[in-house]
């Protein structure tokens, strides 16, 4: 246990510097701009909507992750918007997964030292930087924490028949929590089914009857999990209004032809994770060609053949292969992703467990030479070198997540030709106050992407901030025509109209934004100001009160509401005095 504690300590120390990091990229929206985290009244929405519905209520998304949102809500209660606390929880979650990886590997490999090697490689694999150093990437360790715990309970159920029922119940509860944390967790029944097939010793008259009998036994084991799988899928379909809201209009043939390059990418990053990035330029391929389809298919086929041969010779290698292959299958549904997001290192979080077991098994075969602490010194030496190398790699891989500047600067340097990278750079420049430089970049992108909402919106928003209202009006109007489901376009178009003294136009657009996203920051305040200018004091007061409900710390909304209440009270008092009967001469007449 001392060795295990030492490895867990190394994993924690490798990511300790992330406690100094800020919120970056999607954190700005999912944490800083997420009104659903501020009150328990939004809890039901966690279970009935897409994870991005707080920002895009009309848009039908793909990500159903209620436990992920609940995890964020709890951290918001404890840490507020202090980033160090969020990073600490993410690191501790990864350390917890590493602990469960050790216990799982110990049971599967029946070798404590191999399990320690597995935990070391898994915990320090630098592809995990995206899921550990970036707060919004916590979906990976979060769902893996529940998934490994569920699988361990399944293993205990097999080993302890007398307590099978309680272990099954706990395993199913944990599996449900894993699924509600991230979609990838649905693979667990298929992992269990494959393991049951592998471990079954049931004989038969012929290979076909033996295989059929083993399959039936395996199905019986996974039926409870499949029941939860079906329940989860129904909840997902009802909440997202569909099974999968496809992001890209690419054919299944195009997806199939893109698989070799994607699989080769993941194999490379498992074996030699170098030059890691939050984003990678990866396109769909619609026809067979040598460079993008055939050449990547060759090493993929070689690796597949090698794993098959090893698995046939070693049941433990077969289990490791199951854990490496099955978890990667969901992310091969490439039609669910948009261009520029076909691959991510965080998708290797779970498959890296199987890879780590294979490496540990290979390392345990290096059994010659002297002994140290009763173990082969060469194995310990190689493991030490691997550990030190991985710690250095983790430090390098996490550096870009330190803050917005390092993040977008690094992303742009990795793929300077991509529009996404240029957009990120322009956004960074704009946030730093270099609006003219940002506008220049947006203008360079626009001719190639004239119908892109983000380009038009960001260009219009930048013009709004610089006071070039006619240009802002032009591009923001174009943005709301392209996508009428995005509230920010209407909101800033309304503010632009307000500055142009078009009060009715301002009211119409801001009201549209409020209708789309009624719980957004500042929307009700802006509409209250517009109503006040129109002389609609009751309407203004209602909007300011709604803003106060959403953001109690908004002193401006409270001050505006108090002024209107005082004015309305004074008006009512004056009206009452005007209607009261007069005295004196008037009564004597």
Coordinates of C-alpha atoms in Angstrom, one line a residue:
X1 CA 0.0 0.0 0.0
X2 CA 3.0 2.3 0.5
X3 CA 3.9 1.9 -3.2
X4 CA 0.3 2.7 -4.2
X5 CA 0.2 5.8 -2.0
X6 CA 3.5 6.9 -3.5
X7 CA 2.1 6.6 -7.1
X8 CA -1.1 8.4 -6.1
X9 CA 1.0 11.1 -4.6
X10 CA 3.0 11.4 -7.8
X11 CA -0.2 11.7 -9.8
X12 CA -1.4 14.5 -7.5
X13 CA 1.9 16.3 -7.6
X14 CA 2.1 16.1 -11.4
X15 CA -1.1 18.1 -11.6
X16 CA -0.5 20.3 -8.5
X17 CA 0.4 23.3 -10.7
X18 CA -3.1 23.3 -12.2
X19 CA -4.4 24.7 -8.9
X20 CA -3.0 28.0 -10.1
X21 CA -4.8 27.9 -13.4
X22 CA -7.8 30.0 -14.3
X23 CA -11.0 29.1 -16.2
X24 CA -10.4 28.7 -19.9
X25 CA -12.3 28.1 -23.2
X26 CA -15.7 26.5 -22.4
X27 CA -15.3 27.2 -18.7
X28 CA -16.2 30.8 -19.5
X29 CA -19.7 29.6 -20.6
X30 CA -20.3 26.4 -18.6
X31 CA -19.2 27.9 -15.3
X32 CA -18.9 31.7 -15.4
X33 CA -21.9 32.3 -17.6
X34 CA -24.1 29.3 -16.5
X35 CA -27.1 30.7 -14.6
X36 CA -28.2 27.1 -13.9
X37 CA -25.4 26.7 -11.4
X38 CA -26.6 29.5 -9.2
X39 CA -29.8 28.1 -7.8
X40 CA -31.4 24.7 -6.9
X41 CA -34.5 25.7 -8.8
X42 CA -32.7 24.7 -12.1
X43 CA -32.0 21.1 -10.8
X44 CA -34.9 19.6 -12.8
X45 CA -33.5 21.0 -16.0
X46 CA -30.3 19.1 -15.5
X47 CA -32.3 15.9 -16.1
X48 CA -34.5 17.2 -18.9
X49 CA -32.3 19.1 -21.3
X50 CA -29.0 19.2 -23.1
X51 CA -25.9 20.3 -21.1
X52 CA -25.7 23.5 -23.2
X53 CA -29.4 24.3 -23.0
X54 CA -28.7 27.1 -20.4
X55 CA -27.1 29.1 -23.3
X56 CA -29.0 27.7 -26.3
X57 CA -32.5 26.7 -25.1
X58 CA -33.9 26.2 -28.6
X59 CA -31.0 24.3 -30.1
X60 CA -31.3 20.5 -29.9
X61 CA -28.0 19.3 -28.5
X62 CA -26.2 15.9 -28.2
X63 CA -24.9 16.0 -24.6
X64 CA -27.1 14.6 -21.8
X65 CA -25.1 14.9 -18.6
X66 CA -27.2 15.7 -15.5
X67 CA -24.6 14.5 -13.0
X68 CA -21.9 16.6 -14.6
X69 CA -24.1 19.7 -14.1
X70 CA -24.8 18.6 -10.5
X71 CA -21.1 18.2 -9.9
X72 CA -20.6 21.8 -11.1
X73 CA -23.5 23.0 -8.9
X74 CA -21.9 21.5 -5.8
X75 CA -18.5 23.1 -6.6
X76 CA -20.2 26.4 -7.1
X77 CA -21.8 26.2 -3.7
X78 CA -18.4 25.4 -2.0
X79 CA -15.9 27.5 -4.0
X80 CA -18.0 30.1 -5.8
X81 CA -16.0 31.2 -8.8
X82 CA -12.6 30.6 -7.2
X83 CA -10.9 28.5 -9.9
X84 CA -8.4 26.8 -7.6
X85 CA -11.2 24.8 -5.9
X86 CA -12.6 23.6 -9.1
X87 CA -9.2 22.5 -10.3
X88 CA -8.5 20.8 -7.0
X89 CA -11.7 18.7 -7.3
X90 CA -10.9 17.7 -10.9
X91 CA -7.4 16.6 -9.8
X92 CA -8.7 14.6 -6.8
X93 CA -11.3 13.0 -9.1
X94 CA -8.5 11.8 -11.4
X95 CA -6.5 10.5 -8.4
X96 CA -9.6 8.6 -7.3
X97 CA -9.9 7.0 -10.7
X98 CA -6.3 6.1 -10.6
X99 CA -6.9 4.3 -7.3
X100 CA -9.8 2.4 -8.8
X101 CA -7.6 1.5 -11.8
X102 CA -5.2 -0.1 -9.4
X103 CA -7.8 -2.2 -7.7
X104 CA -9.4 -3.2 -11.1
X105 CA -6.1 -4.2 -12.6
X106 CA -5.1 -6.1 -9.5
X107 CA -8.2 -8.3 -9.9
X108 CA -7.9 -8.7 -13.6
X109 CA -4.1 -9.3 -13.8
X110 CA -3.8 -11.1 -10.4
X111 CA -0.5 -9.4 -10.0
X112 CA 0.1 -6.5 -7.6
X113 CA 3.2 -5.1 -9.2
X114 CA 1.5 -5.2 -12.7
X115 CA -1.4 -3.4 -11.1
X116 CA 0.9 -0.7 -9.7
X117 CA 2.6 -0.3 -13.1
X118 CA -0.9 0.0 -14.6
X119 CA -1.9 2.7 -12.1
X120 CA 1.4 4.6 -12.7
X121 CA 1.0 4.6 -16.5
X122 CA -2.7 5.5 -16.4
X123 CA -2.4 8.2 -13.8
X124 CA 0.5 9.9 -15.6
X125 CA -0.4 9.4 -19.2
X126 CA -0.2 12.9 -20.7
X127 CA -3.3 12.5 -22.9
X128 CA -5.2 13.0 -19.7
X129 CA -4.1 16.6 -19.4
X130 CA -7.2 17.8 -21.3
X131 CA -9.5 16.0 -18.8
X132 CA -7.6 17.0 -15.7
X133 CA -6.1 20.4 -16.3
X134 CA -9.2 21.9 -17.9
X135 CA -12.2 22.1 -15.6
X136 CA -14.8 21.4 -18.2
X137 CA -12.9 18.3 -19.2
X138 CA -13.8 16.7 -15.9
X139 CA -16.5 14.7 -17.7
X140 CA -13.8 12.0 -18.3
X141 CA -12.6 11.3 -14.7
X142 CA -16.1 11.9 -13.4
X143 CA -17.8 9.2 -15.4
X144 CA -14.8 6.9 -15.1
X145 CA -14.9 7.1 -11.3
X146 CA -18.5 5.7 -11.3
X147 CA -17.7 3.3 -14.2
X148 CA -14.7 1.6 -12.5
X149 CA -16.6 1.4 -9.2
X150 CA -19.5 -0.3 -11.0
X151 CA -17.2 -2.7 -12.7
X152 CA -15.4 -3.6 -9.5
X153 CA -18.8 -4.4 -7.9
X154 CA -19.5 -6.6 -10.9
X155 CA -16.2 -8.5 -10.2
X156 CA -17.1 -8.8 -6.6
X157 CA -20.5 -10.2 -7.6
X158 CA -18.7 -12.9 -9.6
X159 CA -16.2 -13.7 -6.7
X160 CA -18.8 -13.6 -3.9
X161 CA -22.0 -15.4 -5.0
X162 CA -23.4 -15.3 -1.5
X163 CA -23.5 -11.5 -1.7
X164 CA -24.2 -11.2 -5.4
X165 CA -27.5 -9.3 -5.0
X166 CA -26.1 -6.4 -3.0
X167 CA -23.1 -6.1 -5.3
X168 CA -25.4 -6.1 -8.3
X169 CA -27.6 -3.4 -6.9
X170 CA -24.6 -1.2 -6.0
X171 CA -23.1 -1.8 -9.4
X172 CA -26.3 -0.8 -11.2
X173 CA -26.6 2.4 -9.2
X174 CA -23.0 3.4 -10.1
X175 CA -23.6 2.5 -13.7
X176 CA -26.6 4.8 -13.8
X177 CA -24.5 7.6 -12.3
X178 CA -21.8 7.0 -14.9
X179 CA -24.2 7.2 -17.8
X180 CA -25.7 10.4 -16.4
X181 CA -22.2 11.9 -16.2
X182 CA -21.1 11.1 -19.8
X183 CA -22.6 9.1 -22.7
X184 CA -19.5 7.0 -23.1
X185 CA -20.4 5.1 -20.0
X186 CA -23.0 3.1 -21.9
X187 CA -20.2 0.8 -23.0
X188 CA -20.1 -1.0 -19.7
X189 CA -22.6 -3.8 -20.5
X190 CA -20.7 -4.6 -23.6
X191 CA -17.4 -4.8 -21.7
X192 CA -19.0 -7.1 -19.2
X193 CA -20.5 -9.2 -22.0
X194 CA -17.1 -9.6 -23.7
X195 CA -15.5 -10.5 -20.4
X196 CA -18.2 -13.1 -19.6
X197 CA -17.6 -14.7 -23.0
X198 CA -13.9 -14.8 -22.4
X199 CA -14.1 -16.2 -18.9
X200 CA -16.9 -18.7 -19.5
X201 CA -15.8 -22.4 -19.3
X202 CA -19.1 -23.9 -20.3
X203 CA -18.5 -26.9 -22.6
X204 CA -20.6 -27.8 -25.6
X205 CA -20.9 -30.6 -28.3
X206 CA -19.4 -28.4 -30.9
X207 CA -17.8 -25.0 -31.2
X208 CA -21.1 -23.4 -32.3
X209 CA -23.2 -24.9 -29.5
X210 CA -20.4 -24.1 -26.9
X211 CA -20.3 -20.5 -28.2
X212 CA -24.1 -20.2 -28.1
X213 CA -24.3 -21.5 -24.5
X214 CA -21.6 -19.1 -23.4
X215 CA -23.3 -16.2 -25.1
X216 CA -26.6 -17.0 -23.4
X217 CA -24.9 -17.1 -20.0
X218 CA -23.3 -13.8 -20.8
X219 CA -26.6 -12.2 -21.8
X220 CA -28.2 -13.3 -18.5
X221 CA -25.4 -11.5 -16.7
X222 CA -25.8 -8.2 -18.6
X223 CA -29.6 -8.1 -18.7
X224 CA -29.9 -5.8 -15.7
X225 CA -27.4 -3.5 -17.2
X226 CA -29.1 -3.6 -20.5
X227 CA -32.3 -2.7 -18.7
X228 CA -30.7 0.5 -17.3
X229 CA -29.1 1.1 -20.7
X230 CA -32.6 1.2 -22.3
X231 CA -34.0 3.4 -19.5
X232 CA -31.1 5.8 -20.0
X233 CA -31.6 5.9 -23.8
X234 CA -35.3 6.7 -23.4
X235 CA -34.5 9.5 -20.9
X236 CA -31.9 10.8 -23.3
X237 CA -34.3 10.7 -26.3
X238 CA -37.1 12.5 -24.4
X239 CA -34.8 15.1 -23.0
X240 CA -32.9 15.8 -26.3
X241 CA -35.9 15.3 -28.5
X242 CA -34.1 12.7 -30.5
X243 CA -31.5 9.9 -30.3
X244 CA -28.7 11.9 -31.9
X245 CA -28.9 15.4 -33.3
X246 CA -26.2 15.0 -36.0
X247 CA -23.8 17.8 -36.3
X248 CA -22.4 17.2 -39.8
X249 CA -24.3 16.2 -42.9
X250 CA -21.7 13.6 -43.9
X251 CA -22.6 10.2 -45.2
X252 CA -21.9 6.9 -43.4
X253 CA -19.4 6.1 -46.2
X254 CA -17.5 9.3 -45.5
X255 CA -17.4 8.4 -41.8
X256 CA -16.1 4.9 -42.6
X257 CA -13.4 6.3 -44.8
X258 CA -12.3 8.7 -42.1
X259 CA -11.9 5.9 -39.5
X260 CA -8.4 4.8 -40.5
X261 CA -6.9 8.2 -39.9
X262 CA -8.8 8.7 -36.7
X263 CA -7.8 5.3 -35.3
X264 CA -4.2 5.8 -36.3
X265 CA -4.3 9.2 -34.5
X266 CA -5.4 7.5 -31.3
X267 CA -2.9 4.7 -31.5
X268 CA -0.1 7.2 -32.0
X269 CA -1.2 9.2 -29.0
X270 CA -1.5 6.2 -26.8
X271 CA 2.0 5.0 -27.6
X272 CA 3.8 8.2 -28.0
X273 CA 1.8 11.3 -26.8
X274 CA 3.8 14.2 -28.2
X275 CA 2.8 17.7 -29.3
X276 CA -0.6 17.4 -27.7
X277 CA -3.2 20.1 -28.3
X278 CA -6.8 20.9 -27.2
X279 CA -7.8 20.8 -30.9
X280 CA -6.6 19.0 -34.0
X281 CA -7.2 19.7 -37.6
X282 CA -9.0 16.6 -38.9
X283 CA -11.4 16.5 -41.9
X284 CA -13.9 14.0 -43.2
X285 CA -12.7 12.0 -46.3
X286 CA -15.4 11.2 -48.9
X287 CA -13.3 9.1 -51.3
X288 CA -10.5 6.6 -51.0
X289 CA -7.0 8.0 -51.4
X290 CA -3.5 6.8 -50.5
X291 CA -2.4 9.4 -48.0
X292 CA -5.5 9.8 -45.8
X293 CA -7.2 6.4 -46.0
X294 CA -5.0 3.6 -47.2
X295 CA -1.7 4.4 -45.5
X296 CA -3.3 4.9 -42.0
X297 CA -5.2 1.7 -42.5
X298 CA -2.0 -0.3 -42.7
X299 CA -0.6 0.4 -39.2
X300 CA -4.1 0.1 -37.8
X301 CA -4.5 -3.4 -39.3
X302 CA -1.1 -4.4 -38.0
X303 CA -1.9 -3.3 -34.5
X304 CA -5.3 -5.0 -34.7
X305 CA -3.6 -8.2 -35.8
X306 CA -1.0 -8.0 -33.0
X307 CA -3.7 -7.5 -30.4
X308 CA -5.7 -10.4 -31.8
X309 CA -2.7 -12.8 -31.6
X310 CA -1.7 -11.7 -28.1
X311 CA -5.3 -12.0 -26.9
X312 CA -5.6 -15.5 -28.3
X313 CA -2.5 -16.5 -26.3
X314 CA -3.3 -14.7 -23.1
X315 CA -6.8 -14.2 -21.5
X316 CA -5.4 -11.3 -19.5
X317 CA -4.2 -9.6 -22.7
X318 CA -7.7 -10.2 -24.1
X319 CA -9.3 -8.4 -21.1
X320 CA -6.9 -5.5 -21.5
X321 CA -7.7 -5.4 -25.3
X322 CA -11.5 -5.4 -24.4
X323 CA -10.9 -2.3 -22.2
X324 CA -8.9 -0.6 -24.8
X325 CA -11.1 -1.2 -27.9
X326 CA -14.7 -1.1 -26.7
X327 CA -14.5 2.3 -25.0
X328 CA -13.2 3.9 -28.2
X329 CA -16.2 2.7 -30.3
X330 CA -18.6 5.4 -29.3
X331 CA -16.3 8.2 -30.5
X332 CA -16.1 6.5 -33.9
X333 CA -19.6 7.9 -34.5
X334 CA -18.0 10.8 -36.2
X335 CA -21.2 12.2 -37.6
X336 CA -22.0 13.4 -34.0
X337 CA -19.1 15.9 -34.2
X338 CA -18.3 19.0 -36.1
X339 CA -15.3 19.6 -38.3
X340 CA -12.3 20.4 -36.1
X341 CA -13.6 18.3 -33.2
X342 CA -13.4 14.8 -34.7
X343 CA -10.6 13.8 -32.3
X344 CA -9.7 14.8 -28.8
X345 CA -7.1 13.4 -26.4
X346 CA -9.7 13.3 -23.7
X347 CA -11.5 10.5 -25.6
X348 CA -8.5 8.2 -24.7
X349 CA -9.2 8.5 -21.0
X350 CA -10.9 5.1 -20.6
X351 CA -9.1 3.2 -23.4
X352 CA -5.8 4.2 -21.8
X353 CA -6.6 1.8 -19.0
X354 CA -6.5 -1.2 -21.3
X355 CA -3.3 0.2 -22.9
X356 CA -1.7 0.7 -19.5
X357 CA -2.5 -3.0 -18.6
X358 CA -0.9 -4.2 -21.8
X359 CA 2.3 -2.2 -21.1
X360 CA 2.4 -3.4 -17.5
X361 CA 2.1 -7.0 -18.7
X362 CA 4.9 -6.5 -21.2
X363 CA 7.0 -4.8 -18.5
X364 CA 6.5 -7.8 -16.2
X365 CA 8.1 -10.1 -18.8
X366 CA 11.4 -8.3 -18.4
X367 CA 12.3 -10.6 -15.5
X368 CA 16.1 -11.1 -15.3
X369 CA 19.0 -9.5 -13.4
X370 CA 19.2 -8.5 -9.7
X371 CA 16.3 -7.9 -7.3
X372 CA 15.3 -4.8 -5.4
X373 CA 12.8 -5.0 -2.6
X374 CA 12.1 -8.5 -3.7
X375 CA 11.1 -7.4 -7.2
X376 CA 13.1 -7.4 -10.5
X377 CA 15.2 -4.3 -10.3
X378 CA 15.2 -3.8 -14.1
X379 CA 11.4 -3.6 -14.1
X380 CA 11.4 -1.1 -11.3
X381 CA 14.1 0.9 -13.1
X382 CA 12.2 1.0 -16.4
X383 CA 9.0 1.9 -14.5
X384 CA 10.9 4.7 -12.8
X385 CA 12.1 6.1 -16.1
X386 CA 8.6 5.9 -17.6
X387 CA 7.2 7.7 -14.5
X388 CA 9.7 10.5 -14.7
X389 CA 9.2 10.9 -18.4
X390 CA 5.5 11.0 -18.0
X391 CA 5.6 13.6 -15.2
X392 CA 7.6 15.9 -17.5
X393 CA 5.2 15.2 -20.4
X394 CA 2.2 16.0 -18.1
X395 CA 3.8 19.3 -17.0
X396 CA 4.3 20.3 -20.7
X397 CA 0.9 19.1 -21.8
X398 CA -0.9 21.1 -19.0
X399 CA 0.9 24.4 -19.5
X400 CA -1.4 25.7 -22.2
X401 CA -4.4 25.4 -19.9
X402 CA -3.0 28.0 -17.4
X403 CA -5.1 30.9 -18.7
X404 CA -6.8 32.3 -21.7
X405 CA -3.7 33.8 -23.2
X406 CA -1.6 30.6 -23.0
X407 CA -4.5 28.5 -24.2
X408 CA -5.4 30.4 -27.4
X409 CA -1.8 31.3 -28.2
X410 CA -0.9 27.6 -28.1
X411 CA -3.9 26.5 -30.1
X412 CA -3.2 29.0 -32.8
X413 CA 0.5 28.0 -33.0
X414 CA -0.5 24.4 -33.4
X415 CA -2.9 25.0 -36.3
X416 CA -2.4 28.6 -37.5
X417 CA -4.2 28.0 -40.8
X418 CA -7.5 26.9 -39.3
X419 CA -10.4 29.3 -39.1
X420 CA -11.2 28.0 -35.6
X421 CA -7.7 28.9 -34.4
X422 CA -7.9 32.3 -36.0
X423 CA -11.3 32.9 -34.3
X424 CA -9.9 31.9 -31.0
X425 CA -7.0 34.3 -31.4
X426 CA -9.3 37.1 -32.4
X427 CA -11.4 36.4 -29.3
X428 CA -8.3 36.5 -27.1
X429 CA -7.3 39.8 -28.6
X430 CA -10.8 41.2 -28.1
X431 CA -10.8 40.1 -24.5
X432 CA -7.5 41.9 -24.0
X433 CA -8.9 45.1 -25.4
X434 CA -7.2 44.9 -28.8
X435 CA -10.4 45.2 -30.7
X436 CA -9.0 46.6 -33.9
X437 CA -6.6 43.7 -34.2
X438 CA -9.5 41.3 -33.6
X439 CA -11.7 43.0 -36.2
X440 CA -8.9 42.7 -38.7
X441 CA -8.7 38.9 -38.2
X442 CA -12.5 38.5 -38.4
X443 CA -12.6 40.5 -41.6
X444 CA -10.0 38.1 -43.1
X445 CA -12.1 35.1 -42.1
X446 CA -15.4 36.5 -43.2
X447 CA -15.0 36.1 -47.1
X448 CA -14.5 32.4 -46.6
X449 CA -17.3 32.0 -44.0
X450 CA -20.0 34.6 -44.9
X451 CA -22.8 32.4 -43.6
X452 CA -21.1 31.4 -40.3
X453 CA -23.0 32.7 -37.3
X454 CA -19.9 33.0 -35.1
X455 CA -18.0 35.0 -37.6
X456 CA -20.8 37.5 -38.1
X457 CA -21.7 37.7 -34.5
X458 CA -18.2 38.2 -33.2
X459 CA -17.4 40.8 -35.9
X460 CA -20.7 42.7 -35.1
X461 CA -19.9 42.5 -31.4
X462 CA -16.4 43.8 -31.9
X463 CA -17.8 46.7 -33.9
X464 CA -20.4 47.4 -31.2
X465 CA -17.6 47.6 -28.6
X466 CA -15.6 50.1 -30.7
X467 CA -18.7 52.2 -31.3
X468 CA -19.0 51.6 -35.0
X469 CA -22.7 51.1 -34.8
X470 CA -23.6 50.9 -38.5
X471 CA -21.1 48.1 -39.0
X472 CA -22.3 46.4 -35.8
X473 CA -25.9 46.7 -36.9
X474 CA -25.0 45.1 -40.3
X475 CA -23.2 42.0 -39.0
X476 CA -25.4 41.4 -36.0
X477 CA -28.5 41.6 -38.3
X478 CA -26.8 39.1 -40.5
X479 CA -26.1 36.8 -37.5
X480 CA -29.7 36.7 -36.4
X481 CA -30.8 35.9 -40.0
X482 CA -28.4 33.0 -40.1
X483 CA -29.5 31.5 -36.8
X484 CA -32.6 32.8 -35.0
X485 CA -32.1 30.4 -32.1
X486 CA -29.0 32.2 -30.6
X487 CA -30.1 34.9 -28.1
X488 CA -26.8 36.8 -27.9
X489 CA -27.2 38.0 -31.5
X490 CA -30.6 39.6 -30.8
X491 CA -29.3 41.0 -27.4
X492 CA -26.4 42.9 -28.8
X493 CA -28.4 43.9 -31.9
X494 CA -30.9 45.4 -29.5
X495 CA -28.1 47.3 -27.6
X496 CA -26.8 48.5 -30.9
X497 CA -30.3 49.8 -31.8
X498 CA -30.5 51.4 -28.4
X499 CA -27.3 53.4 -29.0
X500 CA -28.6 54.3 -32.5
X501 CA -31.7 55.8 -30.6
X502 CA -34.0 53.2 -32.2
X503 CA -35.9 52.5 -29.0
X504 CA -38.6 50.3 -30.6
X505 CA -36.0 48.3 -32.5
X506 CA -34.0 47.9 -29.3
X507 CA -37.1 46.7 -27.4
X508 CA -38.0 44.2 -30.1
X509 CA -34.6 42.5 -30.3
X510 CA -33.9 42.4 -26.6
X511 CA -37.3 41.0 -25.9
X512 CA -36.6 38.3 -28.5
X513 CA -33.4 37.5 -26.7
X514 CA -35.2 37.3 -23.3
X515 CA -37.9 35.0 -24.9
X516 CA -35.2 32.6 -26.1
X517 CA -33.1 32.7 -22.9
X518 CA -35.1 34.1 -20.0
X519 CA -32.5 33.2 -17.4
X520 CA -29.5 35.0 -19.0
X521 CA -27.4 37.6 -17.2
X522 CA -28.1 41.3 -18.0
X523 CA -31.0 40.5 -20.5
X524 CA -33.7 41.6 -18.1
X525 CA -31.7 44.6 -16.9
X526 CA -31.3 45.8 -20.4
X527 CA -35.0 45.3 -21.2
X528 CA -35.9 47.2 -18.0
X529 CA -33.8 50.1 -19.1
X530 CA -35.5 50.2 -22.5
X531 CA -39.0 50.0 -20.9
X532 CA -38.0 52.8 -18.6
X533 CA -37.0 55.0 -21.5
X534 CA -40.4 54.2 -23.1
X535 CA -42.2 55.3 -20.0
X536 CA -43.4 51.7 -19.2
X537 CA -42.5 51.8 -15.5
X538 CA -44.4 48.7 -14.4
X539 CA -42.8 46.7 -17.2
X540 CA -39.4 48.1 -16.3
X541 CA -39.9 47.3 -12.6
X542 CA -40.8 43.7 -13.5
X543 CA -37.7 43.2 -15.5
X544 CA -35.4 44.7 -12.9
X545 CA -36.9 42.4 -10.3
X546 CA -36.4 39.4 -12.5
X547 CA -32.7 40.4 -12.9
X548 CA -32.4 40.7 -9.1
X549 CA -33.8 37.1 -8.8
X550 CA -31.2 35.8 -11.3
X551 CA -28.3 37.9 -10.0
X552 CA -28.9 39.1 -6.4
X553 CA -25.5 40.8 -6.4
X554 CA -26.6 43.2 -9.2
X555 CA -26.8 46.4 -7.3
X556 CA -27.7 48.4 -10.4
X557 CA -30.9 46.4 -10.9
X558 CA -31.8 46.9 -7.2
X559 CA -31.2 50.6 -7.4
X560 CA -33.3 51.0 -10.6
X561 CA -36.1 49.0 -9.0
X562 CA -36.0 51.1 -5.9
X563 CA -36.1 54.4 -7.9
X564 CA -39.1 53.1 -9.9
X565 CA -40.9 51.9 -6.8
X566 CA -40.4 55.4 -5.2
X567 CA -41.6 57.2 -8.4
X568 CA -44.6 55.0 -8.7
X569 CA -45.4 55.4 -5.0
X570 CA -45.1 59.2 -5.4
X571 CA -47.3 59.1 -8.4
X572 CA -49.9 57.1 -6.6
X573 CA -49.8 59.5 -3.7
X574 CA -50.2 62.5 -6.0
X575 CA -53.1 60.9 -7.8
X576 CA -54.8 60.1 -4.5
X577 CA -54.4 63.7 -3.4
X578 CA -55.9 65.0 -6.6
X579 CA -58.9 62.8 -6.2
X580 CA -59.5 63.7 -2.5
X581 CA -62.5 66.2 -1.7
X582 CA -61.4 69.8 -1.1
X583 CA -62.3 71.8 2.0
X584 CA -63.0 75.5 2.9
X585 CA -64.7 77.8 0.4
X586 CA -65.5 75.0 -2.0
X587 CA -67.7 73.4 0.6
X588 CA -69.6 76.6 1.5
X589 CA -70.7 77.3 -2.0

